[in-house]
Coordinates of C-alpha atoms and ligand atoms in Angstrom, one line a residue:
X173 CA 137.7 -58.7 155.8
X174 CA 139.6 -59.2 158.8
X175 CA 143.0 -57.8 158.3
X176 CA 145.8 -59.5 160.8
X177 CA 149.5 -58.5 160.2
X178 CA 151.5 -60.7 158.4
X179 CA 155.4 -59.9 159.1
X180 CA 157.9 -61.4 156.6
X181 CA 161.3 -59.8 158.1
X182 CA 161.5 -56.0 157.4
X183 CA 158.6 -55.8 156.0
X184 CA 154.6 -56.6 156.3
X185 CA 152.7 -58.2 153.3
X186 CA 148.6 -56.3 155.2
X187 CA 147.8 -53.1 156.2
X188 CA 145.0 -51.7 158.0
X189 CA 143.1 -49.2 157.0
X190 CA 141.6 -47.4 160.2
X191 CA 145.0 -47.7 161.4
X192 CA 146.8 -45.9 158.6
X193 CA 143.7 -43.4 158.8
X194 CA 143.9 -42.8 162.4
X195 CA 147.6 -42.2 162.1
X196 CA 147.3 -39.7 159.5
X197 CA 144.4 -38.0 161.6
X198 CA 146.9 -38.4 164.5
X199 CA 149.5 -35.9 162.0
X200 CA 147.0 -33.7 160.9
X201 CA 146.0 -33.1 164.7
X202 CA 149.6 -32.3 165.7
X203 CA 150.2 -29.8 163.0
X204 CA 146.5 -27.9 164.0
X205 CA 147.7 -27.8 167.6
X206 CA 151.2 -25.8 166.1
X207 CA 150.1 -22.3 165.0
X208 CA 150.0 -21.6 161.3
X209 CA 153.1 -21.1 159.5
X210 CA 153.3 -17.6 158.3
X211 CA 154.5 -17.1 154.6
X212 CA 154.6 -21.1 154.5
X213 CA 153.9 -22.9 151.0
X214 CA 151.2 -22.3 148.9
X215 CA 150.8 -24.8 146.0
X216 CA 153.1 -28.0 146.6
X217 CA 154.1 -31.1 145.0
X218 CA 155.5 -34.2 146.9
X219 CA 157.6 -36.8 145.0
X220 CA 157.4 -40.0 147.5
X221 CA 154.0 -38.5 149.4
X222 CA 152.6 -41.6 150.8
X223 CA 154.4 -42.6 153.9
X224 CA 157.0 -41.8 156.2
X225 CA 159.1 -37.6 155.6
X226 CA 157.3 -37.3 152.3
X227 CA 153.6 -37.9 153.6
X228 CA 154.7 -35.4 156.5
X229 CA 155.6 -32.9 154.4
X230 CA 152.1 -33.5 152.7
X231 CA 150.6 -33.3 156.0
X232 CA 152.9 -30.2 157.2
X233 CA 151.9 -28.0 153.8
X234 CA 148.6 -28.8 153.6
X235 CA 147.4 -28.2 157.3
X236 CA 150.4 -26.2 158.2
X237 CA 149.8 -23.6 155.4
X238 CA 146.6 -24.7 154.0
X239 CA 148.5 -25.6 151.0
X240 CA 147.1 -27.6 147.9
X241 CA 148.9 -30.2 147.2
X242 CA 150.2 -33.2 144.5
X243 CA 151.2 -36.2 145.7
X244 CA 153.4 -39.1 143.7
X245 CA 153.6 -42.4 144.7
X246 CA 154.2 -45.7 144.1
X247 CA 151.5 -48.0 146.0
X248 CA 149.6 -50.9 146.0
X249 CA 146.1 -50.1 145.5
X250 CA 143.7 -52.6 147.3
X251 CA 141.7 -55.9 145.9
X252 CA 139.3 -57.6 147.0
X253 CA 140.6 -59.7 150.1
X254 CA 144.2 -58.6 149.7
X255 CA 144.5 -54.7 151.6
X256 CA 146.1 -52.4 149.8
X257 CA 149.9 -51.0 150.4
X258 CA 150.1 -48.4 153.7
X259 CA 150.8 -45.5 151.6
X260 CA 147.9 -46.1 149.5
X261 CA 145.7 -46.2 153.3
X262 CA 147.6 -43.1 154.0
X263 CA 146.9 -41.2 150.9
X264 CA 142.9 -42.1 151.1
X265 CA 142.8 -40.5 154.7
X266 CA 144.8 -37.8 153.9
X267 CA 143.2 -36.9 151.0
X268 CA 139.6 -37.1 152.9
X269 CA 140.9 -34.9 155.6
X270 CA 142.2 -32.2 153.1
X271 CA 139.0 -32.7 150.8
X272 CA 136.6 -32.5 154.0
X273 CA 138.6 -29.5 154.9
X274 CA 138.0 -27.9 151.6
X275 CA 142.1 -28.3 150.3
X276 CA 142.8 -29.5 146.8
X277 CA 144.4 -32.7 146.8
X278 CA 145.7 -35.1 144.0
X279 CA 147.9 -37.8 143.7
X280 CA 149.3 -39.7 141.0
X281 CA 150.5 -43.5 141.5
X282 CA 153.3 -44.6 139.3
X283 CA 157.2 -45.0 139.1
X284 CA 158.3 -41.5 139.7
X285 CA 161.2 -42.5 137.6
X286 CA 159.4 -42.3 134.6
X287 CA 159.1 -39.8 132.2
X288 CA 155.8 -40.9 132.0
X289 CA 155.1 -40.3 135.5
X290 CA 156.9 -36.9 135.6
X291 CA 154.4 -35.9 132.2
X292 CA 151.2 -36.7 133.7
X293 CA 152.2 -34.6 137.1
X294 CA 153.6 -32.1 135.0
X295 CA 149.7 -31.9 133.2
X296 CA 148.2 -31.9 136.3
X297 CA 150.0 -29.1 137.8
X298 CA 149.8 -26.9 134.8
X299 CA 145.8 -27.7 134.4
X300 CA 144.8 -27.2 137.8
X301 CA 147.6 -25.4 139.6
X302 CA 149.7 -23.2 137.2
X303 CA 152.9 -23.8 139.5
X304 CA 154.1 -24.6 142.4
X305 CA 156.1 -22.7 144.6
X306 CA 157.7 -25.5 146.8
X307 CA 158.8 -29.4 145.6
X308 CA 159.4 -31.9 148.3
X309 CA 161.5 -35.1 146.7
X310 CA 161.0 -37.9 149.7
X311 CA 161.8 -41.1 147.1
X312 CA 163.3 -44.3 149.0
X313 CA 163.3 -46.7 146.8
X314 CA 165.3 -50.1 146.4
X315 CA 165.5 -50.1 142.5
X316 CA 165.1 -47.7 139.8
X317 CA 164.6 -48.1 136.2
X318 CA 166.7 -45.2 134.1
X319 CA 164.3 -43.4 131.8
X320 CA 166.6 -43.0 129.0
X321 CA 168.9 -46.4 128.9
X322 CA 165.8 -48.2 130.2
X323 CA 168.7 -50.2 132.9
X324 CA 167.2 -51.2 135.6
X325 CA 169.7 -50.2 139.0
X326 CA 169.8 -51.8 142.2
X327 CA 170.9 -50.6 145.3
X328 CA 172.4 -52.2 147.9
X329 CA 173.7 -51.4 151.3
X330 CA 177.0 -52.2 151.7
X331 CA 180.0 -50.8 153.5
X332 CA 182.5 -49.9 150.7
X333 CA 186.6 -50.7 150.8
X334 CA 186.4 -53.5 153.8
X335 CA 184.4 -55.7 155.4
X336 CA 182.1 -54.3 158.3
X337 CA 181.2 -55.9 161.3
X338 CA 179.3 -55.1 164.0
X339 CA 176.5 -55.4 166.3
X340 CA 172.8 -55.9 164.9
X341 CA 169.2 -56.4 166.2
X342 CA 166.2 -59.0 165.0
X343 CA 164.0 -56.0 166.0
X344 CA 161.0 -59.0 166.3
X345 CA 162.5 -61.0 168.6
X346 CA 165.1 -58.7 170.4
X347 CA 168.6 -60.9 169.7
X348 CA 171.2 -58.8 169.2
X349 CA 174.3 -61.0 167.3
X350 CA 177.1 -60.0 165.0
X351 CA 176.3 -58.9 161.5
X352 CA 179.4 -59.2 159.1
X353 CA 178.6 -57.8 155.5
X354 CA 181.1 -57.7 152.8
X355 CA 181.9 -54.4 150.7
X356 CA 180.4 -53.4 147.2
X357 CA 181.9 -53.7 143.8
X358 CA 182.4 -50.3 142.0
X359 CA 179.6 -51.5 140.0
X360 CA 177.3 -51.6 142.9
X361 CA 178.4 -48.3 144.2
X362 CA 177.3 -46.7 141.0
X363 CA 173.6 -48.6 140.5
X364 CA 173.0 -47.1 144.3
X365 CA 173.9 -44.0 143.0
X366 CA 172.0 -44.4 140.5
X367 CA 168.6 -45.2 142.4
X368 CA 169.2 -43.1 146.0
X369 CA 171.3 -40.5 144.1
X370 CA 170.5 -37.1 142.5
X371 CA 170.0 -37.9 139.3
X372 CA 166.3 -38.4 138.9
X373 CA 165.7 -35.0 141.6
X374 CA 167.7 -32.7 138.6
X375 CA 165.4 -34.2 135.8
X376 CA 162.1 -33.8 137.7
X377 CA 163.9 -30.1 138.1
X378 CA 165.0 -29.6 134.5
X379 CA 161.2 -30.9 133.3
X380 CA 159.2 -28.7 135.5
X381 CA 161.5 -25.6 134.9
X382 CA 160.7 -26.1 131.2
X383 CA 157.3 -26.8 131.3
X384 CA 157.3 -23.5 133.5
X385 CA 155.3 -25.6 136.4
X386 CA 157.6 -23.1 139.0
X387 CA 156.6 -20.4 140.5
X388 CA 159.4 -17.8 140.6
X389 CA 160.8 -17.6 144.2
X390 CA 160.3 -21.6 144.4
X391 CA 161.8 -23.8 146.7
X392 CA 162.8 -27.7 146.1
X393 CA 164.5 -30.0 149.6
X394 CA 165.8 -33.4 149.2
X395 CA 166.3 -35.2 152.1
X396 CA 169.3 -37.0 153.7
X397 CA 170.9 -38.6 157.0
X398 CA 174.4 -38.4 158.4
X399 CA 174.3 -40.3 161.5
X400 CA 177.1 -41.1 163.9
X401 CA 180.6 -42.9 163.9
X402 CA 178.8 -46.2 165.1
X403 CA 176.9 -46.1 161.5
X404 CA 178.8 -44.6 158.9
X405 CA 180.5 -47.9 157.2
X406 CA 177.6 -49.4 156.8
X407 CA 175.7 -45.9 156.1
X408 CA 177.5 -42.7 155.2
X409 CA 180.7 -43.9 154.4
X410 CA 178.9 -46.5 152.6
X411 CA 177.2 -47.3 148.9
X412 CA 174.2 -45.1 150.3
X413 CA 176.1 -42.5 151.8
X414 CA 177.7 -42.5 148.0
X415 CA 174.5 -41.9 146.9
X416 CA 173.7 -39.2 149.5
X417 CA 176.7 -37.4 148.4
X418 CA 175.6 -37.0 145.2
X419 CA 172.1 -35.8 146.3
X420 CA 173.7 -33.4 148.3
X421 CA 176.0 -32.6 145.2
X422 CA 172.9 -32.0 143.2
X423 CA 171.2 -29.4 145.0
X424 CA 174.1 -27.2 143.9
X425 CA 173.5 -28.1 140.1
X426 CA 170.1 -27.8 140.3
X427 CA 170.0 -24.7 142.6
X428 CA 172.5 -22.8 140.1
X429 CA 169.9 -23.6 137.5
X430 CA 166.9 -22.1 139.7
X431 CA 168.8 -18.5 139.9
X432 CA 167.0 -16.9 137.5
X433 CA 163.6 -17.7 138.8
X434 CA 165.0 -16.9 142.0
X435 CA 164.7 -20.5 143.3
X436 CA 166.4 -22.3 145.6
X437 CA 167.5 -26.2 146.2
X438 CA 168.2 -27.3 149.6
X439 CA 169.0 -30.5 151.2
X440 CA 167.7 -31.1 154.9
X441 CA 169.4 -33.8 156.6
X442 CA 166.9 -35.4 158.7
X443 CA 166.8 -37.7 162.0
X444 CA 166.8 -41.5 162.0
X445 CA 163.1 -42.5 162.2
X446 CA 161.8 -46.2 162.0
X447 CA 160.1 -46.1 158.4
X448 CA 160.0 -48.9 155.9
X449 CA 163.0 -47.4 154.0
X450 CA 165.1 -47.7 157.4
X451 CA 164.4 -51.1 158.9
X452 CA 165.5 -52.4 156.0
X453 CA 169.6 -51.6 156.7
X454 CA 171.2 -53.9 159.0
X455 CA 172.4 -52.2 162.3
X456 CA 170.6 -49.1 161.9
X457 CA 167.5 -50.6 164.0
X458 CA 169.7 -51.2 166.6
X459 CA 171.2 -47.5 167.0
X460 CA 167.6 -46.3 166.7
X461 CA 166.2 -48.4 169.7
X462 CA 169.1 -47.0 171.1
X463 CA 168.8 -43.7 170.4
X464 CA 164.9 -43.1 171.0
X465 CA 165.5 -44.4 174.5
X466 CA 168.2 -41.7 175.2
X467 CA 166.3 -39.1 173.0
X468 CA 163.1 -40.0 174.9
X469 CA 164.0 -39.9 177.9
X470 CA 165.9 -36.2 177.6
X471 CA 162.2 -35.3 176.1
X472 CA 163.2 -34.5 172.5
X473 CA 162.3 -37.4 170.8
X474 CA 160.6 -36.9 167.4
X475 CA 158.6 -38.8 164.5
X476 CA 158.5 -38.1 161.1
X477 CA 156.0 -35.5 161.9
X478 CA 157.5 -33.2 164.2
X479 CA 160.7 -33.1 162.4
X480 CA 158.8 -31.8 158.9
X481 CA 157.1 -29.2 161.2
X482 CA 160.3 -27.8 162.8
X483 CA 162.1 -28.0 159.1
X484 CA 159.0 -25.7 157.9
X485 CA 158.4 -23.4 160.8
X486 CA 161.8 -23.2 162.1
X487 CA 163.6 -23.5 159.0
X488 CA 163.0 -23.1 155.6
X489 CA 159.7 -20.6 156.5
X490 CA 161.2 -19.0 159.5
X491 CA 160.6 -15.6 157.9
X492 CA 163.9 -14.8 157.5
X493 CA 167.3 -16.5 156.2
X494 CA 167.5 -20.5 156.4
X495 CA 170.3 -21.9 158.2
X496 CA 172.7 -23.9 157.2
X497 CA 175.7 -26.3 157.8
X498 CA 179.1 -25.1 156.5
X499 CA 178.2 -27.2 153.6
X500 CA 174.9 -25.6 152.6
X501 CA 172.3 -28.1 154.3
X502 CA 169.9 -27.5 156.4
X503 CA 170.5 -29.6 160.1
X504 CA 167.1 -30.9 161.5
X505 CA 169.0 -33.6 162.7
X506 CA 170.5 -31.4 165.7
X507 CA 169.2 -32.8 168.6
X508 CA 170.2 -36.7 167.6
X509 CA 173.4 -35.4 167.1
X510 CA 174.0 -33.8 170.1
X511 CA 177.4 -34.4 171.8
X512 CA 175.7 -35.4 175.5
X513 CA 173.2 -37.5 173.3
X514 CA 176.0 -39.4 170.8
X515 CA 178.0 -40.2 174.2
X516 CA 175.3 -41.6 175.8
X517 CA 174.2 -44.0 173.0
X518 CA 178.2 -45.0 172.4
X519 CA 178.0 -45.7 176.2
X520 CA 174.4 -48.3 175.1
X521 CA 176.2 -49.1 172.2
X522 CA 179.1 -50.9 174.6
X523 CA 176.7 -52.7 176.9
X524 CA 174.0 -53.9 174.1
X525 CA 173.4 -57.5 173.3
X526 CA 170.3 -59.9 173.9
X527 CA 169.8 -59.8 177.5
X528 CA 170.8 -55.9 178.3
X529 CA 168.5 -54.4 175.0
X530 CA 165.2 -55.0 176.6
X531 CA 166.2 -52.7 179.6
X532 CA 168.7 -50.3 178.0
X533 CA 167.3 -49.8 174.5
X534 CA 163.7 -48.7 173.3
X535 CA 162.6 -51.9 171.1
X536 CA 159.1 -51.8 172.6
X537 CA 159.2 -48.4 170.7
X538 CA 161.0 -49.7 167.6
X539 CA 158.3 -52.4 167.5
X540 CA 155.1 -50.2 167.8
X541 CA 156.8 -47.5 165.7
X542 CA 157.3 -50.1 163.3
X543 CA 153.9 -52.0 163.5
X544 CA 152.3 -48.5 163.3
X545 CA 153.8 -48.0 159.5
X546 CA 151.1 -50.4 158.5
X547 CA 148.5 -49.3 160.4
X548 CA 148.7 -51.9 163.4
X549 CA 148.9 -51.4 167.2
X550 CA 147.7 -48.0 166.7
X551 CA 145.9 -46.4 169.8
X552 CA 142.2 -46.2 169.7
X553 CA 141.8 -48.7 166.7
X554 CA 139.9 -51.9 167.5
X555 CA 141.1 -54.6 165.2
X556 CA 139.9 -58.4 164.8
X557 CA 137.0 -57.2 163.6
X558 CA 135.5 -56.9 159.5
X559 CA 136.7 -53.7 157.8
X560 CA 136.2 -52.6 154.4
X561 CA 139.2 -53.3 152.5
X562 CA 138.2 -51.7 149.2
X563 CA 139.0 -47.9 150.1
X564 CA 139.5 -45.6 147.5
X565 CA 141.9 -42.9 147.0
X566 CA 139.3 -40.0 146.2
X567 CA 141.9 -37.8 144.7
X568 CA 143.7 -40.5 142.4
X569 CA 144.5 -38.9 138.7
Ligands
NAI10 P1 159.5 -44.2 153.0 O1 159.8 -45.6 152.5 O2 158.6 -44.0 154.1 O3 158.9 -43.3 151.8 C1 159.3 -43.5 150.5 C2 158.3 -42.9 149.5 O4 158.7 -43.1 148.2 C3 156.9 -43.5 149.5 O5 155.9 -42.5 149.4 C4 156.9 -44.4 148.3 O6 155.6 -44.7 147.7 C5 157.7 -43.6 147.4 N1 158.3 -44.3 146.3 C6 159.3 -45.3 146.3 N2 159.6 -45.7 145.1 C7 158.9 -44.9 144.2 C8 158.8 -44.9 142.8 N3 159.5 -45.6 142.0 N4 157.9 -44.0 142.3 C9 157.1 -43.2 143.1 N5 157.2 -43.2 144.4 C10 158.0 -44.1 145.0 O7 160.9 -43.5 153.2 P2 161.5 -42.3 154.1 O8 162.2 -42.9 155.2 O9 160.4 -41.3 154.4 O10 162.6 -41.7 153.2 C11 162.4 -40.6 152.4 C12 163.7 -39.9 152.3 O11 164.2 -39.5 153.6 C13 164.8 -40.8 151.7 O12 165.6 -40.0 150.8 C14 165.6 -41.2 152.9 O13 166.9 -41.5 152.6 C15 165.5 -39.9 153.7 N6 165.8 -40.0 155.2 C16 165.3 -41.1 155.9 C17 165.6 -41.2 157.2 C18 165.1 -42.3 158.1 O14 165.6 -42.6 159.1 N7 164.0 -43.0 157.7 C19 166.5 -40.3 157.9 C20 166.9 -39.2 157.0 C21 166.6 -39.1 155.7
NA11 NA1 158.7 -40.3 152.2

């Protein structure tokens, strides 16, 4: 079939399939021209594999360290004139590539939430793999159905106490207006927990501990954002930021319970990226087009990609002791934050509406960035034309 984007707000319905593969390639590449990292992981599982941090840290342990690798996800595999999700694209390249390269390479697709979903991975690692000496959780999901009370949570983005205003993009059509949104009930504070928190982390913990699925000496990261002033009542200081909180709050629990196996739990707070979780939250998009310009321009711009391979070679397999914040994470975000960058985008920040973005922010950027996560407007692709719809995931379990 012919496969044409079809945008529907933050999100879009197709995906290509040579442009979700030539992306991938386009990771894989990048992590080849690094040099290997020494002493990196070995046998890996990521929860949340198929797109954006998660498939980087796929990408980053498998041709980074030449490690093999599970993958969970939840994607939509393809049908016969309707394409298939981007993750599930994605995954089929990347599970080529590593296959072709001789890696071992599974994935599972289901609701990671599940116990069944956490029983069938735990089989799969014990059958093929033994353990694993390094668990990446990279879920963003907008709802999450609790494995023991069978409630189905929520989340929503919402400031929390009063109401927030402030300045927003149409990342499509470049008008910047004034985006009021009202605060969250208590009751919707907790059902985001309960999805973005660090609930479902500790039980995929607790289940693999007991199943003895960890290597001792293993290694789990959870990922998280901070962000500036400019965001935090409608991010950090907001329901998700509640929900962050108790991520973070988590890897404590869970790395107490690692101690005897000589594990560790860390949280790496990561840079804002255009991925589908993030275009979803109202003036985050505009802080980003912001931001890449600035960050671009001072030549330290990043994708999801060069992030994971600084977390791994710089961080968490740097050969010697990981560094951390005061508060135990580890800061990849470091060069968004940077004092001369933050002034510079507050400084944007002032100036932006619909007439000043197109020269003093990076939507062109935004745009591709975000046309890319479905495998359109990639480089080298030629489109308009009949592809093959129907591709398989050759590592699906
Ligand atoms: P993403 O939307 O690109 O990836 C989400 C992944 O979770 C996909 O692989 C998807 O298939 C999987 N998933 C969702 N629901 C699932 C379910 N029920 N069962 C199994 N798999 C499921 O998101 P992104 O941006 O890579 O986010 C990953 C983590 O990184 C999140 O915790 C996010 O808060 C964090 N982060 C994101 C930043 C950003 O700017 N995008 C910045 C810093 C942290
Ligand atoms: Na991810």
């Amino acid at each position: 079939m012919i496969i044409e984007p079809r945008i529907r707000g933050f999100i879009c319905l197709t995906s290509h399939p040579q442009g979700c593969e030539q992306n991938v390639i386009n990771q894989i590449n990048y992590i080849k021209s690094k040099k290997a990292i020494d002493g990196g992981p070995v046998k890996v599982l990521v929860i949340g594999a198929s797109t954006g941090f998660g498939l980087a840290s796929r990408i980053t342990s498998a041709f980074g360290s030449d490690a093999s690798t599970v993958g969970v996800y939840f994607e939509k595999p393809p049908a016969p004139g309707k394409p298939g999700s981007a993750g599930w694209y994605n995954t089929a390249a990347f599970e080529k590539q590593a296959h072709e390269a001789g890696l071992y390479a599974k994935s599972i697709n289901g609701d990671a939430f599940s116990d069944e979903i956490k029983a069938k991975t735990i089989a799969l690692i014990k059958k093929d793999l033994g353990q694993v000496d390094l668990v990446v959780y990279s879920l963003a999901s907008p709802r999450r159905t609790h494995p023991k009370t069978g409630v189905a949570h929520n989340s929503v983005i919402k400031p929390i106490g009063e109401v927030f205003t402030n300045k927003t993009v149409d990342f499509h059509t470049g008008v910047v207006s004034e985006i009021s949104i009202n605060p969250a009930t208590e009751e919707e504070i907790a059902n985001t927990v309960e999805v973005m928190g660090g609930e479902d982390w500790g039980m995929w913990i607790d289940e693999m501990k007991a199943a003895n699925v960890l290597a001792n000496g293993v290694l789990t990261v959870a990922y998280s954002y901070i962000g500036p002033a400019l965001t935090e009542k409608v991010y950090r200081k907001g329901t998700i930021g509640r929900a962050k909180d108790h991520l973070e709050a988590t890897a404590f629990e869970i790395n107490d319970k690692l101690k005897d196996i000589d594990g560790k739990a860390l949280i790496s707070v990561n840079k804002a990226l255009v991925t589908q979780a993030s275009s979803a939250i109202p003036v985050i998009p505009l802080y980003i087009s912001l931001l890449y310009k600035v960050m671009k321009e001072e030549g330290i711009h990043e994708g999801c990609i060069e992030q994971i391979q600084r977390l791994f070679e710089q961080r968490l397999y740097n050969g010697g002791t990981i560094p951390t914040d005061e508060k135990g994470r580890v800061r990849i975000d470091d060069w968004e934050m940077r004092p001369d960058v933050q002034a510079k985008v507050d400084e944007l920040w002032k100036e932006a509406d619909t007439e000043a973005l197109a020269s003093i922010g990076d939507l062109a950027g935004y745009r591709s960035d975000f046309m890319n996560l479905f495998g359109f407007e990639v480089p080298g692709v030629t489109y308009g034309i009949e592809v093959d719809e129907m591709v398989q995931v050759s590592g699906l379990v």
